[in-house]
mmCIF file of C-alpha atoms and ligand atoms in Angstrom:
data_model
loop_
_atom_site.group_PDB
_atom_site.id
_atom_site.type_symbol
_atom_site.label_atom_id
_atom_site.label_comp_id
_atom_site.label_asym_id
_atom_site.label_seq_id
_atom_site.Cartn_x
_atom_site.Cartn_y
_atom_site.Cartn_z
ATOM 1 C CA MET A 1 0.000 0.000 0.000
ATOM 2 C CA ARG A 2 1.249 3.511 -0.799
ATOM 3 C CA ASP A 3 1.809 6.066 1.954
ATOM 4 C CA ALA A 4 -1.249 8.256 1.368
ATOM 5 C CA THR A 5 -3.559 5.234 1.429
ATOM 6 C CA LYS A 6 -1.828 3.768 4.467
ATOM 7 C CA ILE A 7 -2.101 6.986 6.471
ATOM 8 C CA ILE A 8 -5.728 7.674 5.584
ATOM 9 C CA ARG A 9 -6.759 4.075 6.370
ATOM 10 C CA ALA A 10 -4.828 4.232 9.664
ATOM 11 C CA THR A 11 -7.160 6.940 10.977
ATOM 12 C CA LEU A 12 -10.330 4.797 10.562
ATOM 13 C CA THR A 13 -12.102 2.646 13.129
ATOM 14 C CA GLN A 14 -12.805 -1.013 12.403
ATOM 15 C CA ALA A 15 -15.820 -1.475 10.135
ATOM 16 C CA VAL A 16 -18.580 -2.340 12.632
ATOM 17 C CA ALA A 17 -22.158 -1.659 11.517
ATOM 18 C CA GLY A 18 -23.556 1.421 13.187
ATOM 19 C CA GLU A 19 -20.194 2.664 14.510
ATOM 20 C CA ALA A 20 -18.642 5.985 13.544
ATOM 21 C CA LEU A 21 -15.869 5.929 10.925
ATOM 22 C CA HIS A 22 -13.534 7.801 13.262
ATOM 23 C CA GLU A 23 -12.932 7.731 16.998
ATOM 24 C CA GLY A 24 -14.360 10.683 18.891
ATOM 25 C CA PRO A 25 -12.635 12.143 21.957
ATOM 26 C CA VAL A 26 -13.192 10.185 25.165
ATOM 27 C CA PHE A 27 -13.292 12.536 28.150
ATOM 28 C CA ALA A 28 -12.379 10.655 31.295
ATOM 29 C CA ALA A 29 -10.272 10.766 34.419
ATOM 30 C CA PRO A 30 -11.116 7.358 35.947
ATOM 31 C CA PHE A 31 -12.767 4.615 33.886
ATOM 32 C CA HIS A 32 -15.111 1.930 35.276
ATOM 33 C CA SER A 33 -12.677 -0.677 36.505
ATOM 34 C CA PRO A 34 -14.063 -3.081 39.135
ATOM 35 C CA GLY A 35 -11.891 -5.778 40.677
ATOM 36 C CA ASP A 36 -8.341 -6.510 39.538
ATOM 37 C CA PRO A 37 -7.186 -3.406 37.591
ATOM 38 C CA VAL A 38 -5.133 -5.479 35.115
ATOM 39 C CA ASP A 39 -8.437 -6.781 33.709
ATOM 40 C CA ALA A 40 -9.523 -3.272 32.636
ATOM 41 C CA ALA A 41 -8.216 -1.903 29.321
ATOM 42 C CA TYR A 42 -8.483 1.570 30.813
ATOM 43 C CA SER A 43 -8.439 2.543 34.485
ATOM 44 C CA TYR A 44 -7.054 6.074 34.945
ATOM 45 C CA ALA A 45 -6.456 8.604 32.171
ATOM 46 C CA ARG A 46 -2.911 9.628 33.136
ATOM 47 C CA SER A 47 -1.862 6.107 32.045
ATOM 48 C CA HIS A 48 -4.001 5.569 28.978
ATOM 49 C CA ASN A 49 -7.005 6.873 27.057
ATOM 50 C CA PRO A 50 -8.857 5.338 24.071
ATOM 51 C CA THR A 51 -8.358 8.539 22.034
ATOM 52 C CA TRP A 52 -4.592 8.227 22.505
ATOM 53 C CA THR A 53 -4.835 4.587 21.508
ATOM 54 C CA ALA A 54 -6.436 5.537 18.182
ATOM 55 C CA LEU A 55 -3.829 8.244 17.514
ATOM 56 C CA GLU A 56 -0.960 5.979 18.587
ATOM 57 C CA LYS A 57 -2.186 3.204 16.306
ATOM 58 C CA ALA A 58 -2.177 5.625 13.351
ATOM 59 C CA ILE A 59 1.245 7.118 14.162
ATOM 60 C CA GLY A 60 2.639 3.633 14.835
ATOM 61 C CA GLN A 61 1.558 2.562 11.345
ATOM 62 C CA MET A 62 3.136 5.678 9.819
ATOM 63 C CA GLU A 63 6.402 5.017 11.657
ATOM 64 C CA SER A 64 6.485 1.346 10.593
ATOM 65 C CA GLY A 65 8.637 0.363 7.638
ATOM 66 C CA PRO A 66 9.974 -2.581 5.683
ATOM 67 C CA GLY A 67 10.369 -5.520 8.032
ATOM 68 C CA TYR A 68 9.397 -3.903 11.329
ATOM 69 C CA ARG A 69 6.377 -2.593 13.235
ATOM 70 C CA ALA A 70 6.677 0.580 15.263
ATOM 71 C CA SER A 71 4.800 1.546 18.426
ATOM 72 C CA ALA A 72 4.110 5.156 19.296
ATOM 73 C CA LEU A 73 3.347 7.044 22.503
ATOM 74 C CA VAL A 74 1.805 10.519 22.368
ATOM 75 C CA PHE A 75 2.718 13.426 24.624
ATOM 76 C CA ALA A 76 1.482 16.907 25.513
ATOM 77 C CA SER A 77 4.066 18.556 23.238
ATOM 78 C CA GLY A 78 7.227 17.894 21.278
ATOM 79 C CA MET A 79 9.300 18.924 24.295
ATOM 80 C CA ALA A 80 7.414 16.474 26.533
ATOM 81 C CA ALA A 81 8.360 13.771 23.996
ATOM 82 C CA CYS A 82 12.027 14.900 23.867
ATOM 83 C CA THR A 83 12.152 15.010 27.680
ATOM 84 C CA ALA A 84 10.800 11.465 27.873
ATOM 85 C CA VAL A 85 13.713 10.132 25.805
ATOM 86 C CA PHE A 86 16.366 12.086 27.732
ATOM 87 C CA GLY A 87 14.741 11.170 31.051
ATOM 88 C CA ALA A 88 14.224 7.492 30.276
ATOM 89 C CA VAL A 89 17.770 6.985 28.937
ATOM 90 C CA LEU A 90 20.226 9.325 30.679
ATOM 91 C CA ARG A 91 21.723 8.711 34.132
ATOM 92 C CA PRO A 92 24.572 10.474 35.982
ATOM 93 C CA GLY A 93 27.895 9.701 34.321
ATOM 94 C CA ASP A 94 26.331 9.147 30.881
ATOM 95 C CA VAL A 95 27.444 11.023 27.771
ATOM 96 C CA VAL A 96 24.892 12.544 25.380
ATOM 97 C CA VAL A 97 25.873 13.870 21.932
ATOM 98 C CA LEU A 98 23.660 16.682 20.646
ATOM 99 C CA PRO A 99 23.809 18.766 17.464
ATOM 100 C CA SER A 100 25.300 22.163 18.363
ATOM 101 C CA ASN A 101 22.471 23.626 16.266
ATOM 102 C CA ALA A 102 19.745 21.458 17.876
ATOM 103 C CA TYR A 103 16.307 22.881 18.592
ATOM 104 C CA PHE A 104 17.077 25.436 21.261
ATOM 105 C CA ALA A 105 14.747 24.116 23.977
ATOM 106 C CA ALA A 106 16.292 20.637 23.719
ATOM 107 C CA ARG A 107 19.759 22.175 24.060
ATOM 108 C CA VAL A 108 18.783 24.294 27.076
ATOM 109 C CA LEU A 109 16.995 21.369 28.733
ATOM 110 C CA VAL A 110 20.067 19.144 28.529
ATOM 111 C CA GLN A 111 22.441 21.932 29.536
ATOM 112 C CA GLU A 112 20.449 23.308 32.459
ATOM 113 C CA TYR A 113 18.979 20.096 33.884
ATOM 114 C CA PHE A 114 20.692 16.912 32.732
ATOM 115 C CA VAL A 115 24.218 18.346 32.797
ATOM 116 C CA GLN A 116 23.550 19.737 36.295
ATOM 117 C CA MET A 117 22.631 16.179 37.348
ATOM 118 C CA GLY A 118 25.905 14.661 36.147
ATOM 119 C CA VAL A 119 25.352 13.967 32.438
ATOM 120 C CA THR A 120 28.170 14.993 30.080
ATOM 121 C CA LEU A 121 27.152 16.917 26.960
ATOM 122 C CA ARG A 122 29.138 16.891 23.696
ATOM 123 C CA THR A 123 28.026 18.919 20.690
ATOM 124 C CA ALA A 124 28.915 19.175 16.993
ATOM 125 C CA PRO A 125 27.013 20.546 13.984
ATOM 126 C CA THR A 126 24.453 18.501 12.061
ATOM 127 C CA ALA A 127 26.106 19.346 8.725
ATOM 128 C CA GLY A 128 28.750 16.914 7.536
ATOM 129 C CA GLY A 129 27.788 14.317 10.165
ATOM 130 C CA ALA A 130 30.277 15.947 12.561
ATOM 131 C CA GLN A 131 28.661 14.248 15.566
ATOM 132 C CA ALA A 132 30.248 10.957 14.448
ATOM 133 C CA GLY A 133 33.567 12.085 15.927
ATOM 134 C CA LEU A 134 32.140 12.377 19.470
ATOM 135 C CA LEU A 135 30.587 8.950 20.000
ATOM 136 C CA GLU A 136 33.177 7.139 22.074
ATOM 137 C CA GLY A 137 31.617 6.079 25.365
ATOM 138 C CA ALA A 138 28.324 7.842 24.537
ATOM 139 C CA LYS A 139 24.963 6.582 25.839
ATOM 140 C CA LEU A 140 22.738 8.592 23.506
ATOM 141 C CA LEU A 141 23.204 10.262 20.132
ATOM 142 C CA TRP A 142 20.557 12.893 19.407
ATOM 143 C CA ILE A 143 20.189 13.790 15.704
ATOM 144 C CA GLU A 144 18.142 16.539 14.075
ATOM 145 C CA SER A 145 17.994 16.305 10.267
ATOM 146 C CA PRO A 146 16.868 18.494 8.625
ATOM 147 C CA SER A 147 17.627 20.783 11.544
ATOM 148 C CA ASN A 148 15.504 23.714 12.643
ATOM 149 C CA PRO A 149 15.999 26.534 11.578
ATOM 150 C CA THR A 150 18.890 26.115 9.088
ATOM 151 C CA MET A 151 17.715 22.832 7.511
ATOM 152 C CA GLU A 152 21.134 21.192 7.782
ATOM 153 C CA VAL A 153 21.181 17.525 6.794
ATOM 154 C CA CYS A 154 23.345 14.585 7.853
ATOM 155 C CA ASP A 155 23.540 10.963 6.720
ATOM 156 C CA ILE A 156 21.229 9.394 9.316
ATOM 157 C CA ALA A 157 21.852 5.730 8.461
ATOM 158 C CA ALA A 158 25.635 6.209 8.573
ATOM 159 C CA LEU A 159 25.469 8.040 11.922
ATOM 160 C CA CYS A 160 23.172 5.359 13.411
ATOM 161 C CA GLU A 161 25.632 2.674 12.365
ATOM 162 C CA ARG A 162 28.565 4.505 13.950
ATOM 163 C CA ALA A 163 26.569 5.145 17.139
ATOM 164 C CA HIS A 164 25.503 1.514 17.460
ATOM 165 C CA GLU A 165 29.107 0.381 16.963
ATOM 166 C CA ALA A 166 30.020 2.684 19.866
ATOM 167 C CA GLY A 167 27.213 1.168 21.980
ATOM 168 C CA ALA A 168 25.006 4.281 21.938
ATOM 169 C CA LEU A 169 21.271 4.536 21.403
ATOM 170 C CA VAL A 170 20.079 6.980 18.726
ATOM 171 C CA ALA A 171 17.151 9.376 18.812
ATOM 172 C CA LEU A 172 16.171 11.378 15.743
ATOM 173 C CA ASP A 173 14.129 14.558 16.126
ATOM 174 C CA ASN A 174 12.027 14.200 12.983
ATOM 175 C CA THR A 175 9.841 17.285 13.465
ATOM 176 C CA THR A 176 10.731 19.120 10.244
ATOM 177 C CA ALA A 177 10.328 16.038 8.033
ATOM 178 C CA THR A 178 7.442 14.083 9.668
ATOM 179 C CA ALA A 179 7.232 10.292 9.477
ATOM 180 C CA LEU A 180 5.805 10.633 5.972
ATOM 181 C CA GLY A 181 8.799 12.659 4.781
ATOM 182 C CA GLN A 182 11.437 10.476 6.436
ATOM 183 C CA LEU A 183 11.324 7.226 8.430
ATOM 184 C CA PRO A 184 13.769 7.439 11.373
ATOM 185 C CA LEU A 185 13.394 3.835 12.567
ATOM 186 C CA ALA A 186 13.955 2.457 9.042
ATOM 187 C CA LEU A 187 17.164 4.521 8.855
ATOM 188 C CA GLY A 188 18.372 2.886 12.076
ATOM 189 C CA ALA A 189 17.287 5.220 14.895
ATOM 190 C CA ASP A 190 16.076 3.638 18.140
ATOM 191 C CA PHE A 191 13.716 6.540 18.892
ATOM 192 C CA SER A 192 11.754 8.666 16.436
ATOM 193 C CA VAL A 193 10.761 11.863 18.242
ATOM 194 C CA ALA A 194 8.624 14.712 16.947
ATOM 195 C CA SER A 195 6.659 17.798 17.740
ATOM 196 C CA ASP A 196 3.360 17.057 16.049
ATOM 197 C CA ALA A 197 2.263 20.669 16.540
ATOM 198 C CA LYS A 198 4.115 21.400 13.278
ATOM 199 C CA SER A 199 3.712 19.675 9.901
ATOM 200 C CA MET A 200 2.282 16.426 11.314
ATOM 201 C CA THR A 201 -1.027 18.043 12.293
ATOM 202 C CA GLY A 202 -0.552 21.221 10.255
ATOM 203 C CA HIS A 203 -3.364 23.534 11.370
ATOM 204 C CA SER A 204 -1.460 25.731 13.869
ATOM 205 C CA ASP A 205 -4.072 25.003 16.522
ATOM 206 C CA LEU A 206 -2.827 22.258 18.826
ATOM 207 C CA MET A 207 0.136 21.033 20.848
ATOM 208 C CA VAL A 208 1.098 17.361 20.721
ATOM 209 C CA GLY A 209 4.234 15.252 20.311
ATOM 210 C CA HIS A 210 5.208 11.603 20.056
ATOM 211 C CA VAL A 211 7.964 9.051 20.502
ATOM 212 C CA ALA A 212 8.023 5.922 18.319
ATOM 213 C CA VAL A 213 10.192 2.834 18.842
ATOM 214 C CA ARG A 214 10.574 -0.727 17.594
ATOM 215 C CA ASP A 215 11.889 -2.198 20.821
ATOM 216 C CA MET A 216 9.287 -3.052 23.465
ATOM 217 C CA GLU A 217 11.717 -2.551 26.364
ATOM 218 C CA LEU A 218 12.381 1.028 25.248
ATOM 219 C CA MET A 219 8.631 1.444 24.782
ATOM 220 C CA ALA A 220 8.005 0.381 28.399
ATOM 221 C CA LYS A 221 10.579 2.903 29.676
ATOM 222 C CA ILE A 222 9.035 5.775 27.715
ATOM 223 C CA ASP A 223 5.558 4.727 28.814
ATOM 224 C CA GLN A 224 6.629 4.624 32.465
ATOM 225 C CA TRP A 225 8.213 8.080 32.120
ATOM 226 C CA ARG A 226 4.958 9.463 30.722
ATOM 227 C CA THR A 227 2.802 7.929 33.436
ATOM 228 C CA LEU A 228 5.103 9.077 36.244
ATOM 229 C CA THR A 229 5.728 12.611 34.986
ATOM 230 C CA GLY A 230 2.201 13.148 33.634
ATOM 231 C CA GLY A 231 3.125 15.090 30.470
ATOM 232 C CA ILE A 232 0.002 13.848 28.754
ATOM 233 C CA VAL A 233 -2.041 15.169 25.858
ATOM 234 C CA GLY A 234 -5.739 15.912 26.396
ATOM 235 C CA PRO A 235 -8.324 13.835 24.503
ATOM 236 C CA MET A 236 -9.535 16.860 22.520
ATOM 237 C CA GLU A 237 -6.033 17.526 21.165
ATOM 238 C CA ALA A 238 -5.454 13.826 20.506
ATOM 239 C CA TRP A 239 -8.687 13.683 18.541
ATOM 240 C CA LEU A 240 -7.858 16.834 16.532
ATOM 241 C CA ALA A 241 -4.421 15.358 15.805
ATOM 242 C CA LEU A 242 -5.909 12.113 14.523
ATOM 243 C CA ARG A 243 -8.333 14.072 12.341
ATOM 244 C CA SER A 244 -5.455 16.147 10.949
ATOM 245 C CA LEU A 245 -3.229 13.180 10.066
ATOM 246 C CA ALA A 246 -5.452 12.055 7.219
ATOM 247 C CA THR A 247 -4.615 15.217 5.268
ATOM 248 C CA LEU A 248 -0.857 15.017 5.896
ATOM 249 C CA PRO A 249 -0.118 13.457 2.482
ATOM 250 C CA LEU A 250 -1.947 16.309 0.722
ATOM 251 C CA ARG A 251 -0.497 19.013 2.942
ATOM 252 C CA LEU A 252 3.090 17.781 2.856
ATOM 253 C CA GLU A 253 3.093 17.264 -0.888
ATOM 254 C CA ARG A 254 1.739 20.765 -1.541
ATOM 255 C CA SER A 255 3.828 22.583 1.052
ATOM 256 C CA SER A 256 7.021 20.823 -0.099
ATOM 257 C CA GLN A 257 6.287 21.808 -3.727
ATOM 258 C CA ASN A 258 5.579 25.384 -2.634
ATOM 259 C CA ALA A 259 8.742 25.517 -0.519
ATOM 260 C CA LEU A 260 10.841 24.404 -3.493
ATOM 261 C CA ARG A 261 9.221 26.929 -5.853
ATOM 262 C CA ILE A 262 9.768 29.741 -3.335
ATOM 263 C CA ALA A 263 13.375 28.647 -2.688
ATOM 264 C CA GLU A 264 14.077 28.641 -6.440
ATOM 265 C CA PHE A 265 12.506 32.071 -6.799
ATOM 266 C CA LEU A 266 14.505 33.501 -3.881
ATOM 267 C CA THR A 267 17.779 32.068 -5.181
ATOM 268 C CA ALA A 268 17.498 34.270 -8.267
ATOM 269 C CA ARG A 269 16.814 37.506 -6.328
ATOM 270 C CA ARG A 270 19.513 40.088 -5.683
ATOM 271 C CA GLU A 271 17.938 41.132 -2.310
ATOM 272 C CA VAL A 272 18.427 37.602 -0.979
ATOM 273 C CA SER A 273 21.455 35.551 0.015
ATOM 274 C CA GLY A 274 22.000 32.141 1.576
ATOM 275 C CA VAL A 275 18.799 30.344 0.568
ATOM 276 C CA LEU A 276 18.727 27.050 2.482
ATOM 277 C CA TYR A 277 16.357 24.258 1.440
ATOM 278 C CA PRO A 278 17.409 20.611 1.113
ATOM 279 C CA GLY A 279 15.154 20.238 -1.941
ATOM 280 C CA LEU A 280 17.301 22.684 -3.926
ATOM 281 C CA PRO A 281 19.817 20.735 -6.026
ATOM 282 C CA SER A 282 22.436 23.368 -5.093
ATOM 283 C CA ASP A 283 21.896 22.842 -1.325
ATOM 284 C CA PRO A 284 24.880 21.223 0.454
ATOM 285 C CA GLY A 285 22.534 18.634 2.027
ATOM 286 C CA HIS A 286 20.623 17.816 -1.161
ATOM 287 C CA ALA A 287 22.308 14.577 -2.197
ATOM 288 C CA ILE A 288 21.933 12.985 1.251
ATOM 289 C CA ALA A 289 18.416 14.380 1.737
ATOM 290 C CA ALA A 290 17.344 12.970 -1.630
ATOM 291 C CA ARG A 291 18.481 9.505 -0.483
ATOM 292 C CA GLN A 292 16.815 9.490 2.933
ATOM 293 C CA MET A 293 13.715 11.700 2.486
ATOM 294 C CA LYS A 294 10.505 11.293 0.483
ATOM 295 C CA TYR A 295 9.523 14.959 0.853
ATOM 296 C CA PHE A 296 11.881 17.827 1.664
ATOM 297 C CA GLY A 297 9.298 19.548 3.859
ATOM 298 C CA ALA A 298 7.804 23.000 4.303
ATOM 299 C CA VAL A 299 10.688 24.897 5.913
ATOM 300 C CA LEU A 300 13.222 27.030 4.072
ATOM 301 C CA SER A 301 15.371 29.907 5.205
ATOM 302 C CA PHE A 302 17.168 32.836 3.640
ATOM 303 C CA THR A 303 18.990 36.000 4.600
ATOM 304 C CA LEU A 304 18.150 39.617 3.822
ATOM 305 C CA ARG A 305 20.618 42.520 4.116
ATOM 306 C CA ASP A 306 20.005 43.325 7.781
ATOM 307 C CA LYS A 307 17.387 43.521 10.534
ATOM 308 C CA VAL A 308 15.590 46.467 8.925
ATOM 309 C CA ALA A 309 15.348 44.733 5.544
ATOM 310 C CA ALA A 310 13.994 41.573 7.214
ATOM 311 C CA GLU A 311 11.422 43.488 9.238
ATOM 312 C CA THR A 312 10.364 45.494 6.182
ATOM 313 C CA PHE A 313 9.921 42.267 4.221
ATOM 314 C CA LEU A 314 7.778 40.714 6.949
ATOM 315 C CA SER A 315 5.572 43.780 7.351
ATOM 316 C CA LYS A 316 5.051 44.236 3.587
ATOM 317 C CA ALA A 317 4.279 40.592 2.803
ATOM 318 C CA LYS A 318 0.508 40.217 3.023
ATOM 319 C CA LEU A 319 0.296 36.468 2.375
ATOM 320 C CA VAL A 320 3.132 35.549 4.724
ATOM 321 C CA THR A 321 1.844 35.593 8.288
ATOM 322 C CA GLU A 322 4.483 36.705 10.785
ATOM 323 C CA ALA A 323 4.615 33.970 13.405
ATOM 324 C CA THR A 324 6.958 31.417 14.866
ATOM 325 C CA SER A 325 6.615 27.632 14.398
ATOM 326 C CA PHE A 326 6.086 25.985 11.001
ATOM 327 C CA GLY A 327 4.252 23.309 9.074
ATOM 328 C CA GLY A 328 0.773 24.883 8.998
ATOM 329 C CA VAL A 329 -1.491 25.253 5.951
ATOM 330 C CA THR A 330 -0.810 28.995 6.174
ATOM 331 C CA THR A 331 2.532 30.363 4.950
ATOM 332 C CA THR A 332 4.382 31.913 7.897
ATOM 333 C CA ALA A 333 7.796 33.456 8.504
ATOM 334 C CA GLU A 334 9.804 35.139 11.209
ATOM 335 C CA ARG A 335 13.091 36.925 11.735
ATOM 336 C CA ARG A 336 14.751 34.212 13.722
ATOM 337 C CA ALA A 337 17.379 36.386 15.465
ATOM 338 C CA ARG A 338 14.592 38.156 17.399
ATOM 339 C CA TRP A 339 14.666 35.252 19.887
ATOM 340 C CA GLY A 340 18.407 35.399 20.516
ATOM 341 C CA SER A 341 18.489 31.598 20.722
ATOM 342 C CA ASP A 342 20.067 30.569 17.398
ATOM 343 C CA ALA A 343 23.418 31.573 15.924
ATOM 344 C CA VAL A 344 21.933 33.263 12.844
ATOM 345 C CA HIS A 345 22.371 36.569 10.968
ATOM 346 C CA GLU A 346 20.163 39.553 11.966
ATOM 347 C CA GLY A 347 18.494 39.397 8.540
ATOM 348 C CA PHE A 348 17.893 35.603 8.658
ATOM 349 C CA ILE A 349 14.309 34.581 7.925
ATOM 350 C CA ARG A 350 12.817 31.151 8.509
ATOM 351 C CA MET A 351 9.810 30.593 6.288
ATOM 352 C CA SER A 352 7.263 27.795 6.344
ATOM 353 C CA ALA A 353 5.522 27.286 3.014
ATOM 354 C CA GLY A 354 1.804 26.651 3.375
ATOM 355 C CA CYS A 355 -0.696 25.142 0.965
ATOM 356 C CA GLU A 356 -1.855 28.311 -0.830
ATOM 357 C CA ALA A 357 -1.569 28.779 -4.609
ATOM 358 C CA VAL A 358 2.159 29.294 -5.051
ATOM 359 C CA GLU A 359 1.755 31.944 -7.770
ATOM 360 C CA ASP A 360 0.026 34.192 -5.214
ATOM 361 C CA LEU A 361 2.777 33.581 -2.681
ATOM 362 C CA ILE A 362 5.559 34.363 -5.136
ATOM 363 C CA GLU A 363 3.872 37.579 -6.353
ATOM 364 C CA ASP A 364 3.483 38.698 -2.769
ATOM 365 C CA ILE A 365 7.040 37.765 -1.801
ATOM 366 C CA GLU A 366 8.323 39.644 -4.848
ATOM 367 C CA GLN A 367 6.587 42.913 -3.930
ATOM 368 C CA ALA A 368 7.728 42.580 -0.296
ATOM 369 C CA LEU A 369 11.346 42.044 -1.424
ATOM 370 C CA GLU A 370 11.143 45.112 -3.663
ATOM 371 C CA ALA A 371 10.137 47.177 -0.624
ATOM 372 C CA THR A 372 13.392 46.232 1.147
ATOM 373 C CA VAL A 373 15.773 48.049 -1.234
HETATM 374 C C1 PLP B 401 9.047 22.739 17.851
HETATM 375 C C2 PLP B 401 10.143 21.763 17.940
HETATM 376 C C3 PLP B 401 10.333 20.994 19.092
HETATM 377 C C4 PLP B 401 9.498 21.179 20.338
HETATM 378 O O1 PLP B 401 8.162 20.893 20.136
HETATM 379 P P1 PLP B 401 6.961 21.588 20.939
HETATM 380 O O2 PLP B 401 5.764 20.894 20.419
HETATM 381 O O3 PLP B 401 7.021 23.061 20.637
HETATM 382 O O4 PLP B 401 7.207 21.323 22.389
HETATM 383 C C5 PLP B 401 11.358 20.056 19.104
HETATM 384 N N1 PLP B 401 12.162 19.898 18.035
HETATM 385 C C6 PLP B 401 12.016 20.619 16.920
HETATM 386 C C7 PLP B 401 12.945 20.379 15.768
HETATM 387 C C8 PLP B 401 11.015 21.575 16.822
HETATM 388 O O5 PLP B 401 10.893 22.309 15.715
#
């Protein structure tokens, strides 16, 4: 079965006469559970909820690949999912290898909590697979490819092989690509981690994240972490996420096409430098990305002359909504240096291509660029 069919079918209930085609949200704290609690499928909603089960079944099918079946656990946000992997794996004395350009909250979390509790942090850039040089004695390799916000790419399968030789587990933050764009577990990662607030659900209206694994022992550790720490997603969000997954194939295909068209357009403009998008044949990560990704995703970035030029561009562009985050049906962009969290130029813009008609987007981007000179 092809991906689009697989994903859409994964969101359906079993065909039982008179039942709804899709799960609705189940609002519960306790469930009826007389007698021995192991006999009840559901007992208390910090541990499990039927709406999560439906979403986890769908994500698990998306994360499955040739020769293996994945299991997924959903969380209240991408960071709750990242924290579950760090928390379930890392102990004092362990070494964790992070990309130096990793998503800033993941970097700060490790630095300000795990390092304070006796974990050693090593960092190297995503680009060029530089993390491979830091694996000796490591417990966990954390990869982000393509990375947010500069869309750097590394050879995931090669890094996983090196990490496993060194005895380390591997987690891949797959937020920018989604499990439709790139399959972390098939490439060798032990954990596929994502913020599903971005392209996975794509409507800019909910927070959710997930961890997927092949190994049931790792699954049990992540599950225990979730139940003990309580970073759980509400049934309403889980239901909205499940509803949104069915359109992922349409959304990702369109937004990836739009991102490429915009990146090509920007490359030819004199107001713009440093266009970064792994779908561009000229991008340093293109050859590797083309091998390991099915879609290059919605996110691209580029640099304008300075802060003023970037702010002028954002205020003049009418079809580019100024907002953080990415992966929604609406085209958005922001001047990334305004946060002070990434090592980027003052005129650096991260853009997320939406699903609008690309001709409209390009016309609008053109007039906004002209206003910057
Ligand atoms: C947004 C993001 C996260 C964190 O996800 P939240 O849902 O915001 O908690 C982690 N990694 C990457 C690459 C992200 O873009």
